[in-house]
Amino acid sequence: MRRPFLIVLVVVAAALAAGVSFLASWDIPAPTARIEKTIPNDRLPR
């Protein structure tokens, strides 16, 4: 009973480490779409 639990724990830890390293090394491009919104004057601080 203890050995299968240890194997599952090692596999989960390896998958988590692989996911963290993938996200840390992934170069996510910045958004390029221009967004323009009209803000009414009554929502701005005076």
PDB file of C-alpha atoms in Angstrom:
ATOM      1  CA  MET A   1       0.000   0.000   0.000  1.00  0.00           C
ATOM      2  CA  ARG A   2       2.810   2.387   0.767  1.00  0.00           C
ATOM      3  CA  ARG A   3       4.764   1.808  -2.464  1.00  0.00           C
ATOM      4  CA  PRO A   4       1.932   2.760  -4.917  1.00  0.00           C
ATOM      5  CA  PHE A   5       1.231   5.892  -2.868  1.00  0.00           C
ATOM      6  CA  LEU A   6       4.906   6.852  -3.066  1.00  0.00           C
ATOM      7  CA  ILE A   7       4.956   6.299  -6.833  1.00  0.00           C
ATOM      8  CA  VAL A   8       1.837   8.436  -7.318  1.00  0.00           C
ATOM      9  CA  LEU A   9       3.321  11.137  -5.106  1.00  0.00           C
ATOM     10  CA  VAL A  10       6.563  11.189  -7.129  1.00  0.00           C
ATOM     11  CA  VAL A  11       4.651  11.349 -10.433  1.00  0.00           C
ATOM     12  CA  VAL A  12       2.471  14.226  -9.174  1.00  0.00           C
ATOM     13  CA  ALA A  13       5.524  16.117  -7.875  1.00  0.00           C
ATOM     14  CA  ALA A  14       7.337  15.617 -11.204  1.00  0.00           C
ATOM     15  CA  ALA A  15       4.288  16.840 -13.153  1.00  0.00           C
ATOM     16  CA  LEU A  16       3.998  19.878 -10.895  1.00  0.00           C
ATOM     17  CA  ALA A  17       7.702  20.684 -11.302  1.00  0.00           C
ATOM     18  CA  ALA A  18       7.430  20.285 -15.080  1.00  0.00           C
ATOM     19  CA  GLY A  19       4.405  22.604 -15.188  1.00  0.00           C
ATOM     20  CA  VAL A  20       6.107  25.252 -13.069  1.00  0.00           C
ATOM     21  CA  SER A  21       9.275  25.148 -15.186  1.00  0.00           C
ATOM     22  CA  PHE A  22       7.199  25.361 -18.384  1.00  0.00           C
ATOM     23  CA  LEU A  23       5.310  28.420 -17.158  1.00  0.00           C
ATOM     24  CA  ALA A  24       8.519  30.045 -15.898  1.00  0.00           C
ATOM     25  CA  SER A  25      10.272  29.647 -19.252  1.00  0.00           C
ATOM     26  CA  TRP A  26       7.314  30.422 -21.547  1.00  0.00           C
ATOM     27  CA  ASP A  27       7.726  33.776 -23.299  1.00  0.00           C
ATOM     28  CA  ILE A  28       4.130  35.002 -23.432  1.00  0.00           C
ATOM     29  CA  PRO A  29       3.770  37.734 -26.076  1.00  0.00           C
ATOM     30  CA  ALA A  30       2.302  41.054 -25.013  1.00  0.00           C
ATOM     31  CA  PRO A  31      -1.161  41.873 -26.366  1.00  0.00           C
ATOM     32  CA  THR A  32      -1.033  43.952 -29.543  1.00  0.00           C
ATOM     33  CA  ALA A  33      -4.693  44.933 -29.930  1.00  0.00           C
ATOM     34  CA  ARG A  34      -5.356  48.592 -29.190  1.00  0.00           C
ATOM     35  CA  ILE A  35      -8.267  49.242 -26.814  1.00  0.00           C
ATOM     36  CA  GLU A  36      -9.919  52.645 -26.594  1.00  0.00           C
ATOM     37  CA  LYS A  37     -12.724  53.378 -24.148  1.00  0.00           C
ATOM     38  CA  THR A  38     -14.582  56.611 -23.547  1.00  0.00           C
ATOM     39  CA  ILE A  39     -14.825  57.406 -19.839  1.00  0.00           C
ATOM     40  CA  PRO A  40     -17.494  59.904 -18.809  1.00  0.00           C
ATOM     41  CA  ASN A  41     -16.314  62.935 -16.835  1.00  0.00           C
ATOM     42  CA  ASP A  42     -18.474  62.112 -13.814  1.00  0.00           C
ATOM     43  CA  ARG A  43     -16.403  58.936 -13.211  1.00  0.00           C
ATOM     44  CA  LEU A  44     -13.110  60.866 -13.008  1.00  0.00           C
ATOM     45  CA  PRO A  45     -11.855  62.338  -9.710  1.00  0.00           C
ATOM     46  CA  ARG A  46     -11.879  66.110  -9.397  1.00  0.00           C
TER      47      ARG A  46
END
